[in-house]
Structures are given as C-alpha cells and as structure tokens.
XYZ file of C-alpha atoms in Angstrom:
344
model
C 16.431 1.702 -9.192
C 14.398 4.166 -7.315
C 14.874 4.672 -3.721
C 14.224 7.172 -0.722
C 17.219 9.331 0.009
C 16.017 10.465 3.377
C 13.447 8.379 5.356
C 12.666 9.624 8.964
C 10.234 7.571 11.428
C 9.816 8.197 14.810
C 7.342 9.939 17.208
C 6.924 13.543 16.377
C 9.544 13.713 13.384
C 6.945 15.688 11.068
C 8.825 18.935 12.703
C 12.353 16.977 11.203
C 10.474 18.192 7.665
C 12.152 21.586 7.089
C 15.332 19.854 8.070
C 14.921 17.091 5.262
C 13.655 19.549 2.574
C 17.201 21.527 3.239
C 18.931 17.995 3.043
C 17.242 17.397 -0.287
C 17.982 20.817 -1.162
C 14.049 21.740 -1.644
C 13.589 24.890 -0.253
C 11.128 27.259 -2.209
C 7.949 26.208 -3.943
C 6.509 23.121 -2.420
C 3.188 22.199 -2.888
C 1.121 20.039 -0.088
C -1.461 17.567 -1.197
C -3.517 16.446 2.041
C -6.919 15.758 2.353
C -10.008 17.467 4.162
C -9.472 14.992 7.613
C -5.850 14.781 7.330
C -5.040 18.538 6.704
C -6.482 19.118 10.425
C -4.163 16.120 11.547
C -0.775 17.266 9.600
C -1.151 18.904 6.829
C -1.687 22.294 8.088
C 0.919 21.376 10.631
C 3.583 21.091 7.283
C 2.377 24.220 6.110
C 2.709 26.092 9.133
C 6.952 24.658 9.306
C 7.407 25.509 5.949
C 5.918 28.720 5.552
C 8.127 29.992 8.572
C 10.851 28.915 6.763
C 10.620 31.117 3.594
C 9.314 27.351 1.562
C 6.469 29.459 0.261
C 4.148 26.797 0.558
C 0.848 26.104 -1.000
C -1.742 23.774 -0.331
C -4.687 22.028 -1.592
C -6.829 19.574 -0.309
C -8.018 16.061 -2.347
C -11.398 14.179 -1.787
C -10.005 11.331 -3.635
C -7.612 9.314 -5.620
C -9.038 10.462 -9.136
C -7.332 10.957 -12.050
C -10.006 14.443 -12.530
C -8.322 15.445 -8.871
C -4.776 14.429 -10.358
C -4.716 16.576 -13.353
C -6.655 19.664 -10.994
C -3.293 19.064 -8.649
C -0.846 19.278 -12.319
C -2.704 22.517 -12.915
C -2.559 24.230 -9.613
C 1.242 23.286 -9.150
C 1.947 25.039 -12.553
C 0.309 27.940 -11.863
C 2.048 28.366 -8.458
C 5.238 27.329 -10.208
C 6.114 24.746 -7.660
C 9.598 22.990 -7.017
C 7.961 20.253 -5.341
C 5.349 18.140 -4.126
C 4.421 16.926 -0.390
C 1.940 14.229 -0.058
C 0.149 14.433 3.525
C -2.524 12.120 4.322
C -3.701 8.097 4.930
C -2.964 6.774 0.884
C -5.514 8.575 -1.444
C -3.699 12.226 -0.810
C -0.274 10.494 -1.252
C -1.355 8.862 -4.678
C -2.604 11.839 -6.041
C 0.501 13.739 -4.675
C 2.899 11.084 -6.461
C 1.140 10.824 -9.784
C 1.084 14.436 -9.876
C 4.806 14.599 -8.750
C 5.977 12.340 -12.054
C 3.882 14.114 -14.684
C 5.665 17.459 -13.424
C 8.718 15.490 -13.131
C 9.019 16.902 -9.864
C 10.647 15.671 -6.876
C 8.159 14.005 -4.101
C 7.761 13.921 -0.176
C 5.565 11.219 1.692
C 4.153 11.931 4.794
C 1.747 9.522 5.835
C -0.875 10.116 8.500
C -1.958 6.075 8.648
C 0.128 2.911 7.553
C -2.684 0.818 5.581
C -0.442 0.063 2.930
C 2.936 0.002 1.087
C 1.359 3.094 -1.081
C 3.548 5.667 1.125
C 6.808 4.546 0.067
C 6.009 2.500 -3.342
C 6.266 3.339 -6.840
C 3.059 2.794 -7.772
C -0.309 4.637 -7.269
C -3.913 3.438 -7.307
C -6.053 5.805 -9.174
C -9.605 5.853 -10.250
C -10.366 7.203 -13.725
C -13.622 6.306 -15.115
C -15.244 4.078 -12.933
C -12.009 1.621 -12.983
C -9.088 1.129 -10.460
C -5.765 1.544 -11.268
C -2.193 0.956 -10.474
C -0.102 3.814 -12.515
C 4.029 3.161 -11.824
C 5.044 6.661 -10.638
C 8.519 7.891 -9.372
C 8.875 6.528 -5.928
C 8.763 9.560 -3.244
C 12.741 11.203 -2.573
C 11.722 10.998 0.958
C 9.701 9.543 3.431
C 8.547 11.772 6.983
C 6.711 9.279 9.246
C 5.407 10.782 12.139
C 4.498 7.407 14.438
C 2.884 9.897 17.217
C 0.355 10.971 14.576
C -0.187 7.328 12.565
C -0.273 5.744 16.385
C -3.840 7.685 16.695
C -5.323 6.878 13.214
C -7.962 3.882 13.587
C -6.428 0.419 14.726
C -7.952 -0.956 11.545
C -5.595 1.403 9.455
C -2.789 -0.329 10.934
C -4.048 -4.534 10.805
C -5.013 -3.518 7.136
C -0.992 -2.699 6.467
C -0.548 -5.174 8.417
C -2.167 -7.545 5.959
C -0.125 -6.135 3.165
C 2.870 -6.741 4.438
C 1.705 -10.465 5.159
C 0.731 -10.587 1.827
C 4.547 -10.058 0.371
C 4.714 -14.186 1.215
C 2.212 -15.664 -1.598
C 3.593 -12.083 -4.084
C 7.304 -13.886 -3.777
C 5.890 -17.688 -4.250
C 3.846 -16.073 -7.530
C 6.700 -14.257 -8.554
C 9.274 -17.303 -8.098
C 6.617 -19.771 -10.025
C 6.721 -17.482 -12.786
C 10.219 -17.397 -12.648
C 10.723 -21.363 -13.429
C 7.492 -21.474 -15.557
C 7.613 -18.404 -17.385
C 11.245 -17.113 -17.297
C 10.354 -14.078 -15.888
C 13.178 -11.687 -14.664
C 13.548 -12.522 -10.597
C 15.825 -10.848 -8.081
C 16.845 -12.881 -5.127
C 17.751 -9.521 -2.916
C 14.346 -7.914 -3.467
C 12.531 -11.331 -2.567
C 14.406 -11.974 0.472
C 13.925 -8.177 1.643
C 10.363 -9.081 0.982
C 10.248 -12.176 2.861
C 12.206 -10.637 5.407
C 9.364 -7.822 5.830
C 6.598 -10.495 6.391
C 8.863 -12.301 8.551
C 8.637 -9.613 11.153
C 5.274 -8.895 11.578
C 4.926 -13.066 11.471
C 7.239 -13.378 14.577
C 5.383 -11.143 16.262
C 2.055 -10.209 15.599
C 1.180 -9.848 19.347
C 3.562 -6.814 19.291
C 1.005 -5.115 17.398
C -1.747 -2.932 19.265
C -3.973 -0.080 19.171
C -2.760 3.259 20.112
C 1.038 1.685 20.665
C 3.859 3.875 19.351
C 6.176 1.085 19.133
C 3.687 -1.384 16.902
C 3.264 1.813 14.485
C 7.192 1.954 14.229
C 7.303 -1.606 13.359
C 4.803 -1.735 10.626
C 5.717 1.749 8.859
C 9.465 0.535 9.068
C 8.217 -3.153 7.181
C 6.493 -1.287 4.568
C 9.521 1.190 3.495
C 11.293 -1.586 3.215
C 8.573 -3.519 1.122
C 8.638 -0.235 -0.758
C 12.525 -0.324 -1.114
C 12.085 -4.569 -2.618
C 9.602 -2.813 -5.385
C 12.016 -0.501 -6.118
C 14.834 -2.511 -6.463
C 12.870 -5.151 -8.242
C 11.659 -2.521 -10.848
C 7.977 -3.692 -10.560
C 5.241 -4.442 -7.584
C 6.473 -8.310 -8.227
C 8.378 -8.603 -4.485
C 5.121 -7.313 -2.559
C 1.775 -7.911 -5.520
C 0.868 -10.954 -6.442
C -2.711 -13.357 -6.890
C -3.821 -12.233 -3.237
C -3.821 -8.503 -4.840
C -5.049 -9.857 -8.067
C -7.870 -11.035 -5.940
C -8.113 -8.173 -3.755
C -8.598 -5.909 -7.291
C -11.150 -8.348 -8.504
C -13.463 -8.184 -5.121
C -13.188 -4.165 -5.935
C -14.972 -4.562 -9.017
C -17.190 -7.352 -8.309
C -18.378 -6.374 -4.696
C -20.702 -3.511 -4.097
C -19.008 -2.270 -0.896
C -14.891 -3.167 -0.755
C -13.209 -3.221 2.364
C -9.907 -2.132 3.112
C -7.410 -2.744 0.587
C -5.512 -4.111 3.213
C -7.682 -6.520 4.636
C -8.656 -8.079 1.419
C -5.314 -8.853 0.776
C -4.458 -10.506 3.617
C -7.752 -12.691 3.041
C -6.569 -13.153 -0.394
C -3.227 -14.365 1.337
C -4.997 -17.183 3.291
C -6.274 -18.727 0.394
C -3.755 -18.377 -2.129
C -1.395 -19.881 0.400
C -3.518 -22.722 0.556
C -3.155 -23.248 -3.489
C 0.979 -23.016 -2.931
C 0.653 -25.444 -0.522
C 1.796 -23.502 2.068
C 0.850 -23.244 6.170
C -2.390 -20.710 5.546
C -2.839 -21.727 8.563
C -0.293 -19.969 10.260
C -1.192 -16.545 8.286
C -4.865 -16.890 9.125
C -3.422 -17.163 12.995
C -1.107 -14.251 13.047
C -3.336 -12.186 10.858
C -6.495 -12.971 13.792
C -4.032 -11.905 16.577
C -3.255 -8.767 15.271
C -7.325 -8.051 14.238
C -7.038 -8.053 10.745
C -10.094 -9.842 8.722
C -9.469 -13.752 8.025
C -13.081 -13.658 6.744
C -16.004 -12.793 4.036
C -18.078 -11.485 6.602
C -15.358 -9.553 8.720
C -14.816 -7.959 5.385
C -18.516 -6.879 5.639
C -18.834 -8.810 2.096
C -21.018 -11.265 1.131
C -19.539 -15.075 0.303
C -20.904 -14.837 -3.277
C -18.580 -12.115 -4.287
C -15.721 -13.740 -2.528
C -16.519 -16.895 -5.571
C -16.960 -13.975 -7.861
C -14.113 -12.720 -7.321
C -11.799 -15.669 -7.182
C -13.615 -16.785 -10.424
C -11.860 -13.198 -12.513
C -8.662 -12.463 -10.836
C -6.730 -14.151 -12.862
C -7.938 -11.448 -15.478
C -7.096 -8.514 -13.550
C -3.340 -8.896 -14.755
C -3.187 -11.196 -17.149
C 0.107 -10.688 -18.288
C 1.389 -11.791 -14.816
C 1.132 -15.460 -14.179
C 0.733 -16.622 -10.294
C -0.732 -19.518 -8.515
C -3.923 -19.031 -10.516
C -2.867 -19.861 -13.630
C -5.942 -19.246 -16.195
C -8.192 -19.173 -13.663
C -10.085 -21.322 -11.022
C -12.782 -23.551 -12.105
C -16.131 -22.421 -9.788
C -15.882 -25.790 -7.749
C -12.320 -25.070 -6.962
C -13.048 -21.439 -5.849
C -15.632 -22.802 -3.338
C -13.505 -25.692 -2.120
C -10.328 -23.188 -1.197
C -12.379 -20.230 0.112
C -14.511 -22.775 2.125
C -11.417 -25.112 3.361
C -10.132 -22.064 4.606
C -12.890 -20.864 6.522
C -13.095 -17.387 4.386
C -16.817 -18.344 3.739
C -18.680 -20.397 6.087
C-alpha cells in the first residue's frame, strides 16, 4: 500500500513546500517538471523557494504526457543527478513527473495547478506513446502540495471535469463489486466505501461548487486525495475506474476531438448507471448543477461516436469485467445513450 506521507491543501500552501521537502527529508537535488502555462502560474514560484533554500533545483518544462517527453525527463534528471522529482502543473506535467519519478526510483512531489482529475494523487499515469493512450501504474507521489488559491483561478471547467471523476467512483465500485460475485475478483470493502464516501460529498452538495470559490476547490482536491488514497489501498484503479472510464478511453480513440477526461466520464457515469439499474437520474442532476457535461453535444462530440464508442469499451480492458460484459449489442447502445438523453 502506497500512500502520501504529507498532503497539504489550503490557500497559498505552495510556500509550505520547502517545509514538506525538510519533513520528507528531500533537501538537495530536486527536479521540477511543469509545463510552459503552468511554470508562469507555480512552477517558477517552486523554483524560486527552493533555490533560496540551498535545494539546488532544476527545471524543465513538458508540452505533453509522452512517453518521448518521459524518457527526455529520465535523461535530464540523471545528468543533474537529482534526489527527486516535483510535478507542477494541471495533469500532463504531473504524469510525466510520476512516470519519470518510478523509473529513477525516485521519490515524487505533486503539486497541482487544476483539479480535473484523481491523476495528482493516484498511482497511475496516462501516457501517450505511439499514437495510443495509456494508463502506466507508477509509485503514487510521497506528497501532495495543493495550493487552492492557485487551482481556484484555473478554468471552472477544470474543476466540473474532476468533479465528474469523482462522481464517477459510484458505477467504478458497482463494476468492481459485480466482478467480485461473478468473477471472484479480489474486493476491499474499506477502499470501496472511501470511494463511495468521496462521491457522496460532491453528491450532497453539488451547489457548493462554483467558479472562482476557494472553498469548492478545497472540497474537490480533498475528494480526489482521498479517491487517490482508495486506489492505493485497493492496489489497482478498481475503487475509482470502471466501464464509465472504459468508455471514456474508447471515445479517445474513436472521436476525432475528446473532451475532457473528466467530463466524459461523468457522461459515461449517466449511462452506465442506467445499465446497474441505478438513479442516473440523480447523477445527470447533480452533475448539470455543478456545469459538468450530461451530453454528446456539451462534449462538443458528435452522437455517432458516442454509439462508437459504447460499441468497443468493453475492449479497452478486457481483462476487467463491469456492467458491460462482452459488449453492447448496437441497438442497446442507442437505447441507453438515448434513454438518457446523452444523444438527442
């Protein structure tokens, strides 16, 4: 079991940094991943606190979450001879960062500048490598730094995209609990009530969350470390990745121009609650109130990929079974993405 030892959120807590690295005892050597936006936001803000502390720092900026940027981060971080590896940025920067981090079997710091998704405290990272998308298991970061003044000003859709991951944890527990009396599969009841739990809060109140609101940041960073901590005590994405990410995945490959990861899971949650039998009502509701996407064209994605997509998910990981079994027949795809108002 992999877990944060230090995880800091709060407004203006990215100066708390030097103070966590000496906690960790990480002082010389570190190594900041950011990208080109996000080094103006904080990551030349982490270099300037650690280079006045004697850290030595070095950074490097990443256009994207490629496994050719990966391996040019491995190389750098040799050469400099670095103790340790800071992720700064909205997801792609911290994937890179946290691959790079567990092929050096180095030690890793997240400090996210947007909460999208549960990729700033997971132990997972989504990579590209030759024209295909995927999810490498990683060392989970040592520490998380979440600056809520910073995140607060990111865009609004940022947020309602984590937003939709964390909603999606519900269908990603009812997947993983089917193939737990179908297939046997290994199932912890702590990391899928922590799960639940997660989704629970944003469900209770999803008119909490708002643009530009400090307090709505806090609330959905602190839901995703702790759908982040259920991964890690699970030992696999099971708790918080089920058919709505399966789906989500497919409509990546299928669909010309993908929308947030996000806010295609949280459309893949509507209608995979609908196959569990479940209220997809209520998630379409609470996912509308807090602006999230509940639709094909909200996604800015046409209704034939959304078909297309529900058609192949089931082959995205076949090896774990969910709601869609071996697949949706094409009438079936049409009646639960229609039913549900996904496609009109």
């Amino acid at each position: 079991m992999q877990l944060p030892r230090d995880v800091v959120v709060g407004p203006d807590v990215i100066y708390d940094l030097k103070d966590v690295c000496n906690d960790l005892k990480l002082k010389e050597g570190a190594f900041i991943v950011t990208g080109y936006n996000t080094k103006k936001i904080a990551g030349d803000i982490v270099y300037d606190l650690l280079h006045e502390c004697g850290c030595d720092p070095v950074i490097a900026s990443s256009k994207e979450a490629s496994m050719t940027e990966v391996n040019k981060v491995v190389d750098q971080a040799k050469e400099a001879k670095s103790g340790y590896l800071i992720g700064v940025g909205s997801g792609k920067s911290i994937d890179v960062a946290k691959l790079a981090a567990t092929q050096l079997d180095l030690p890793f710091i997240s400090v996210p500048t947007a909460a999208s998704h549960d990729g700033i405290v997971s132990s997972r990272a989504s990579i590209h490598d030759k024209g295909k998308k995927s999810s490498i298991e990683v060392n989970a970061p040592i520490a998380v730094v979440a600056d809520t003044s910073i995140i607060a000003k990111a865009p609004y859709r940022l947020l309602a995209a984590g937003c939709g991951d964390i909603i999606s944890n519900y269908t990603a527990v009812l997947d993983w609990e089917l193939a737990h009396r179908l297939r046997n599969e290994p199932f912890s009841e702590y990391a899928a009530a922590l799960s639940r739990m997660t989704a629970q809060i944003l469900m209770d109140c999803p008119e909490d969350i708002k643009p530009e609101l400090e307090s709505s940041v806090r609330i959905v960073v602190k839901a995703l470390v702790s759908s982040g901590v259920a991964m890690s005590i699970a030992g696999s994405s099971r708790p918080a990745s089920g058919s709505e990410h399966m789906f989500s995945h497919a409509l990546d490959k299928v669909a010309p121009n993908s929308a947030l990861h996000g806010e295609q899971c949280g459309v893949g949650t509507i209608m995979m609650m609908y196959l569990h039998g479940g209220d997809w009502k209520k998630i379409r509701e609470c996912l509308e109130i807090i602006g999230a996407p509940t639709t094909a064209s909200e996604l800015g994605i046409e209704d034939r990929y959304i078909l297309e997509a529900l058609l192949v998910a089931h082959e995205i990981r076949p090896e774990r079974y969910s709601i869609l079994g071996a697949g949706l027949t094409p009438e079936a795809a049409e009646k639960v993405a229609r039913l549900t108002k996904v496609i009109s």
